[in-house]
Amino acid sequence: MNPFTYTSPTAVEDAVRDNAGHPGASYIGGGTNILDLMKENVARPTHLVGLNKLPLTAIEPTPEGGLRLGALATNADTAWNEEVKRRYPLLNQAILAGASPQLRNMATNGGNLMQRTRCYYFYDTATPCNKREPGSGCGAIGGLNRIHAILGASEQCIATHPSDMCIALAALAPTVRVSGPNGERTIPFEDFHRLPGNTPERDNNLQPGELIISLDLPAKGFEKNFSYLKLRDRNSYAFALVSVAAALELDGGTITDARLALGGVAHKPWRDQEAENLLKGQPATPETFARAAAKVVESAVGQGSNNFKIELARRAIVRALKQAAEGSQHASDVFLNSNP
């Protein structure tokens, strides 16, 4: 066992100060990811700053007409919040598609953004992993890579981001408010997570010691025409092979605004604004959806065992957009593949 110390401050500034005063410190909220990493010896913090006494659990309106989600509000409380259900049902459905009720009762909104990949090689300290140990290599390239990335990968890492909640957030485009040693700042959600490039060990663009305070959703929630489609190996407690958050604004049969984000395909939630632009001003037809889907996957690259994901993603995009246009609700499907 790796020894560590623990504190539980009651103010954000104290938590930030405590973290800065302990080299090797980590924040811990619900603990649904970091405790797993510690058990597997992947993460070895020397000090944990407990966050559960901080006043960051509120879900409340913003002056701009949006909704502020406290970083320490649980995923369950967020999903079942009446304003989230009414104004941002895409987020509600994405959260409910993830994990299990027990985990959603513990996991926090800020922690969801911070969770790390579920790549087999990342969790297995006996194998090479550039994300876990920079410069050691990527065991997934040429190895078991059925669950791995087809978009935005690099020669250093082909891991995928595991979140469902973050895929809906990518489509809704909130702002992430953080506090750190240099004060508070905001980060557009699209700039929060990173592609692997040559630094796969960096999952996001937080500066050292920064703490997520809230997620500020914009006023527009696409509450009428949306769909969250998750394709996975089993219908309960499984990460997505491919997931799609689709949101449309329609004027009659014409698309006036569109959002399209994918999960299970890249190192970060994958929003394709070029594909969204192909949808705007076009009729909400299968042909239009097919063109957008083709745009999304045109740069996709398989790694062997995950080649099926390219066609799966293309079909999933068309299906999710069709459901959104029809005003269908969330769909969660099983995808079974006999290949390894």
Coordinates of C-alpha atoms in Angstrom, one line a residue:
M1 CA 0.0 0.0 0.0
N2 CA 1.2 3.5 -0.9
P3 CA 0.8 5.8 2.2
F4 CA -1.0 9.1 1.8
T5 CA -2.4 11.9 4.0
Y6 CA -5.9 13.3 3.8
T7 CA -7.5 16.7 4.5
S8 CA -11.1 17.9 4.1
P9 CA -11.3 21.7 3.7
T10 CA -14.6 23.6 3.7
A11 CA -13.7 26.5 1.3
V12 CA -12.5 26.4 -2.3
E13 CA -9.5 28.7 -1.6
D14 CA -8.4 26.4 1.2
A15 CA -8.7 23.3 -1.0
V16 CA -6.6 25.0 -3.7
R17 CA -4.0 26.1 -1.1
D18 CA -3.9 22.7 0.5
N19 CA -3.3 21.0 -2.9
A20 CA -0.5 23.5 -3.7
G21 CA 1.1 22.8 -0.4
H22 CA 1.5 19.1 -0.9
P23 CA 3.6 17.9 -3.9
G24 CA 1.9 14.9 -5.4
A25 CA -1.5 15.8 -4.1
S26 CA -4.8 15.0 -5.9
Y27 CA -8.4 16.1 -5.4
I28 CA -11.0 13.5 -4.5
G29 CA -14.8 14.0 -4.7
G30 CA -16.9 10.9 -5.1
G31 CA -13.8 8.8 -5.7
T32 CA -15.4 6.5 -8.3
N33 CA -12.3 6.7 -10.6
I34 CA -9.3 7.8 -8.5
L35 CA -9.8 5.0 -5.9
D36 CA -9.8 2.4 -8.7
L37 CA -6.6 3.9 -10.1
M38 CA -5.0 3.9 -6.6
K39 CA -6.0 0.2 -6.1
E40 CA -4.4 -0.7 -9.4
N41 CA -1.3 1.3 -8.5
V42 CA -1.8 3.5 -11.6
A43 CA -2.3 6.6 -9.5
R44 CA -0.1 7.1 -6.4
P45 CA -1.0 10.4 -4.8
T46 CA 0.9 11.3 -1.6
H47 CA -2.0 13.5 -0.3
L48 CA -5.7 13.6 -1.0
V49 CA -7.7 16.8 -0.7
G50 CA -11.3 15.8 0.0
L51 CA -13.9 18.0 -1.6
N52 CA -17.2 16.9 -0.2
K53 CA -17.4 19.7 2.4
L54 CA -17.1 22.4 -0.3
P55 CA -20.3 24.4 -1.2
L56 CA -20.3 23.3 -4.8
T57 CA -23.4 21.1 -5.0
A58 CA -26.0 23.7 -6.1
I59 CA -27.8 23.6 -9.5
E60 CA -29.1 27.0 -10.2
P61 CA -29.9 29.5 -13.0
T62 CA -27.2 31.8 -14.4
P63 CA -27.6 35.5 -15.1
E64 CA -27.3 34.7 -18.8
G65 CA -30.4 32.4 -18.7
G66 CA -28.6 29.1 -18.6
L67 CA -28.1 26.6 -15.8
R68 CA -25.1 26.3 -13.5
L69 CA -24.2 22.7 -12.4
G70 CA -22.1 22.6 -9.3
A71 CA -19.0 20.5 -9.7
L72 CA -19.9 18.4 -6.6
A73 CA -23.5 17.8 -7.5
T74 CA -23.7 14.1 -8.1
N75 CA -24.5 12.7 -11.5
A76 CA -27.8 11.3 -10.1
D77 CA -28.9 14.6 -8.6
T78 CA -28.0 16.3 -11.9
A79 CA -29.9 13.9 -14.1
W80 CA -33.0 14.0 -12.0
N81 CA -33.0 17.8 -11.4
E82 CA -36.3 19.2 -12.8
E83 CA -34.6 22.0 -14.7
V84 CA -32.1 19.6 -16.3
K85 CA -34.9 17.2 -17.3
R86 CA -37.0 20.0 -18.7
R87 CA -34.4 22.2 -20.4
Y88 CA -31.5 19.8 -21.1
P89 CA -33.0 16.3 -21.6
L90 CA -30.1 15.3 -23.8
L91 CA -27.9 15.6 -20.7
N92 CA -30.4 13.8 -18.5
Q93 CA -30.4 10.8 -20.9
A94 CA -26.7 10.7 -21.4
I95 CA -26.0 10.6 -17.7
L96 CA -28.6 7.8 -17.2
A97 CA -26.9 5.8 -19.9
G98 CA -23.7 5.7 -17.9
A99 CA -22.4 3.5 -15.2
S100 CA -24.9 2.1 -12.6
P101 CA -27.3 3.8 -10.2
Q102 CA -24.9 3.2 -7.3
L103 CA -22.0 4.9 -9.1
R104 CA -24.2 7.8 -10.3
N105 CA -25.2 8.4 -6.7
M106 CA -21.5 8.9 -5.8
A107 CA -19.9 10.3 -9.0
T108 CA -19.7 14.1 -9.3
N109 CA -20.0 16.4 -12.3
G110 CA -16.5 17.7 -11.9
G111 CA -15.1 14.2 -11.5
N112 CA -16.9 13.0 -14.6
L113 CA -14.9 15.5 -16.6
M114 CA -11.7 14.3 -14.9
Q115 CA -12.2 10.6 -15.3
R116 CA -9.4 8.7 -17.1
T117 CA -9.5 6.2 -20.0
R118 CA -10.5 2.6 -19.4
C119 CA -7.8 1.3 -21.8
Y120 CA -6.7 -2.2 -20.8
Y121 CA -3.0 -1.2 -21.1
F122 CA -3.4 2.0 -19.0
Y123 CA -4.7 -0.1 -16.1
D124 CA -2.2 -2.9 -16.4
T125 CA 1.1 -1.7 -15.0
A126 CA 2.9 -4.7 -16.4
T127 CA 2.4 -3.4 -20.0
P128 CA 3.7 -0.3 -21.8
C129 CA 1.5 2.8 -21.8
N130 CA 2.6 6.3 -22.8
K131 CA -0.3 7.8 -20.9
R132 CA 0.7 6.1 -17.6
E133 CA 4.5 6.2 -18.2
P134 CA 5.5 8.6 -21.0
G135 CA 8.0 7.1 -23.4
S136 CA 7.3 3.5 -22.6
G137 CA 5.2 2.8 -25.7
C138 CA 1.6 2.0 -26.5
G139 CA 0.6 -1.6 -26.0
A140 CA -2.8 -1.1 -27.7
I141 CA -1.1 -0.3 -31.1
G142 CA -0.8 -3.7 -32.6
G143 CA -2.4 -5.2 -29.5
L144 CA -5.9 -5.7 -28.3
N145 CA -7.6 -2.5 -29.5
R146 CA -11.3 -3.3 -30.2
I147 CA -12.4 -0.5 -27.9
H148 CA -9.9 2.1 -29.0
A149 CA -9.9 5.3 -31.0
I150 CA -10.6 5.8 -34.7
L151 CA -10.5 9.6 -34.7
G152 CA -7.8 12.0 -33.4
A153 CA -5.4 9.3 -32.3
S154 CA -1.6 9.6 -32.5
E155 CA 1.4 7.3 -32.7
Q156 CA 1.7 7.7 -28.9
C157 CA -1.8 6.8 -27.8
I158 CA -5.1 5.4 -29.2
A159 CA -7.1 5.4 -25.9
T160 CA -10.7 6.8 -25.8
H161 CA -12.5 9.0 -23.3
P162 CA -15.0 6.9 -21.4
S163 CA -17.7 9.4 -20.4
D164 CA -21.3 9.5 -21.5
M165 CA -22.1 12.8 -19.7
C166 CA -19.2 14.6 -21.5
I167 CA -20.6 13.6 -24.9
A168 CA -23.8 15.4 -24.2
L169 CA -21.9 18.3 -22.7
A170 CA -19.8 18.5 -25.9
A171 CA -23.0 19.0 -27.9
L172 CA -24.4 21.5 -25.5
A173 CA -21.2 23.5 -25.2
P174 CA -21.1 24.7 -21.6
T175 CA -18.3 26.7 -20.0
V176 CA -16.1 25.1 -17.3
R177 CA -15.4 27.4 -14.3
V178 CA -12.2 26.6 -12.4
S179 CA -10.2 28.0 -9.5
G180 CA -6.5 27.6 -9.0
P181 CA -3.4 29.2 -7.5
N182 CA -3.7 32.1 -9.9
G183 CA -7.4 32.7 -9.3
E184 CA -10.6 31.8 -11.2
R185 CA -10.9 31.4 -15.0
T186 CA -13.3 29.9 -17.5
I187 CA -12.6 27.3 -20.2
P188 CA -15.0 26.5 -23.1
F189 CA -15.9 22.9 -22.9
E190 CA -14.5 22.2 -26.4
D191 CA -11.1 23.3 -25.1
F192 CA -11.1 21.4 -21.8
H193 CA -10.1 18.0 -23.0
R194 CA -7.1 17.2 -25.2
L195 CA -6.2 14.9 -28.0
P196 CA -3.1 12.7 -27.3
G197 CA -0.6 14.1 -29.7
N198 CA 2.9 13.7 -28.2
T199 CA 1.6 14.3 -24.6
P200 CA -1.0 11.5 -24.0
E201 CA -0.4 11.8 -20.3
R202 CA -2.3 15.1 -20.3
D203 CA -6.0 14.5 -20.5
N204 CA -7.1 18.1 -20.2
N205 CA -5.9 21.8 -20.2
L206 CA -6.2 22.4 -16.5
Q207 CA -3.2 24.1 -15.0
P208 CA -1.5 22.4 -11.9
G209 CA -3.7 22.7 -8.8
E210 CA -6.8 24.0 -10.6
L211 CA -10.1 22.7 -9.3
I212 CA -13.4 22.6 -11.3
I213 CA -16.1 24.8 -9.6
S214 CA -19.0 24.5 -12.0
L215 CA -20.3 23.8 -15.5
D216 CA -22.3 26.7 -16.9
L217 CA -24.8 25.5 -19.5
P218 CA -26.0 28.0 -22.2
A219 CA -29.7 29.0 -22.4
K220 CA -30.3 26.8 -25.5
G221 CA -30.8 23.2 -24.5
F222 CA -32.3 21.6 -27.7
E223 CA -35.1 20.2 -25.6
K224 CA -37.4 19.3 -28.5
N225 CA -35.2 17.5 -31.0
F226 CA -32.4 15.4 -29.4
S227 CA -31.1 11.9 -29.1
Y228 CA -28.4 10.1 -27.2
L229 CA -27.6 6.8 -28.8
K230 CA -25.2 4.5 -27.0
L231 CA -23.9 1.3 -28.7
R232 CA -22.2 -1.2 -26.3
D233 CA -21.5 -4.8 -25.7
R234 CA -24.2 -5.3 -23.1
N235 CA -27.2 -3.2 -22.0
S236 CA -26.1 -2.5 -18.5
Y237 CA -22.9 -1.0 -17.0
A238 CA -20.8 -1.0 -20.1
F239 CA -18.8 1.7 -21.8
A240 CA -19.7 2.8 -25.3
L241 CA -18.2 1.3 -28.4
V242 CA -19.8 4.3 -30.1
S243 CA -22.1 6.9 -28.7
V244 CA -23.8 9.8 -30.4
A245 CA -25.3 13.0 -29.0
A246 CA -27.4 14.6 -31.7
A247 CA -29.4 17.8 -31.2
L248 CA -31.4 19.7 -33.9
E249 CA -33.3 22.9 -34.1
L250 CA -36.0 22.7 -36.8
D251 CA -38.1 25.2 -38.8
G252 CA -40.7 22.9 -40.4
G253 CA -38.6 20.3 -42.1
T254 CA -35.4 22.5 -42.3
I255 CA -32.5 22.2 -39.9
T256 CA -31.6 25.7 -38.6
D257 CA -29.1 24.6 -36.0
A258 CA -27.3 21.3 -35.2
R259 CA -25.0 19.8 -32.7
L260 CA -23.2 16.4 -33.2
A261 CA -20.8 14.8 -30.7
L262 CA -19.5 11.3 -30.5
G263 CA -18.1 9.1 -27.7
G264 CA -16.1 5.9 -27.7
V265 CA -14.1 7.1 -30.8
A266 CA -11.4 9.5 -29.6
H267 CA -9.2 10.6 -26.7
K268 CA -11.7 13.4 -26.0
P269 CA -15.4 13.9 -26.6
W270 CA -15.5 14.3 -30.4
R271 CA -17.6 17.2 -31.7
D272 CA -17.5 17.7 -35.5
Q273 CA -18.5 21.3 -36.3
E274 CA -17.9 20.8 -40.0
A275 CA -20.5 18.0 -40.1
E276 CA -22.8 20.3 -38.1
N277 CA -22.4 23.0 -40.8
L278 CA -23.4 20.5 -43.5
L279 CA -26.7 20.0 -41.6
K280 CA -27.6 23.6 -41.2
G281 CA -30.1 25.0 -43.8
Q282 CA -30.7 21.5 -45.2
P283 CA -33.8 19.3 -45.0
A284 CA -34.0 16.8 -42.2
T285 CA -33.8 13.8 -44.5
P286 CA -31.8 10.5 -44.4
E287 CA -29.7 11.9 -47.3
T288 CA -28.7 14.9 -45.3
F289 CA -27.9 12.8 -42.3
A290 CA -25.8 10.4 -44.4
R291 CA -23.7 13.3 -45.8
A292 CA -23.0 14.6 -42.3
A293 CA -22.1 11.1 -41.1
A294 CA -19.7 10.6 -44.0
K295 CA -18.0 13.8 -43.1
V296 CA -17.4 12.7 -39.5
V297 CA -15.8 9.4 -40.4
E298 CA -13.9 10.5 -43.5
S299 CA -10.7 10.9 -41.4
A300 CA -11.3 7.8 -39.3
V301 CA -8.5 5.2 -39.1
G302 CA -8.9 1.7 -37.6
Q303 CA -6.3 -0.2 -35.7
G304 CA -7.3 -3.7 -36.8
S305 CA -9.7 -5.1 -34.2
N306 CA -11.6 -1.8 -34.1
N307 CA -12.1 -1.3 -37.8
F308 CA -15.8 -2.1 -37.4
K309 CA -16.2 1.1 -35.4
I310 CA -15.9 3.2 -38.6
E311 CA -19.0 1.8 -40.2
L312 CA -20.7 1.5 -36.8
A313 CA -20.1 5.2 -36.1
R314 CA -21.5 6.2 -39.6
R315 CA -24.7 4.2 -39.1
A316 CA -25.1 5.4 -35.5
I317 CA -24.9 9.1 -36.6
V318 CA -27.6 8.6 -39.2
R319 CA -29.8 6.8 -36.7
A320 CA -29.3 9.4 -33.9
L321 CA -30.0 12.3 -36.2
K322 CA -33.2 10.6 -37.5
Q323 CA -34.3 10.0 -33.9
A324 CA -33.6 13.7 -33.1
A325 CA -35.5 14.9 -36.1
E326 CA -38.5 12.7 -35.1
G327 CA -38.4 14.0 -31.6
S328 CA -37.5 10.5 -30.3
Q329 CA -36.1 10.0 -26.9
H330 CA -32.9 8.3 -25.7
A331 CA -32.1 4.9 -27.2
S332 CA -29.6 2.4 -25.6
D333 CA -28.7 -0.5 -27.8
V334 CA -26.6 -3.6 -27.6
F335 CA -24.0 -4.3 -30.2
L336 CA -22.6 -7.8 -30.2
N337 CA -19.5 -8.7 -32.2
S338 CA -18.1 -12.1 -32.4
N339 CA -14.7 -10.8 -33.4
P340 CA -12.0 -10.2 -30.7

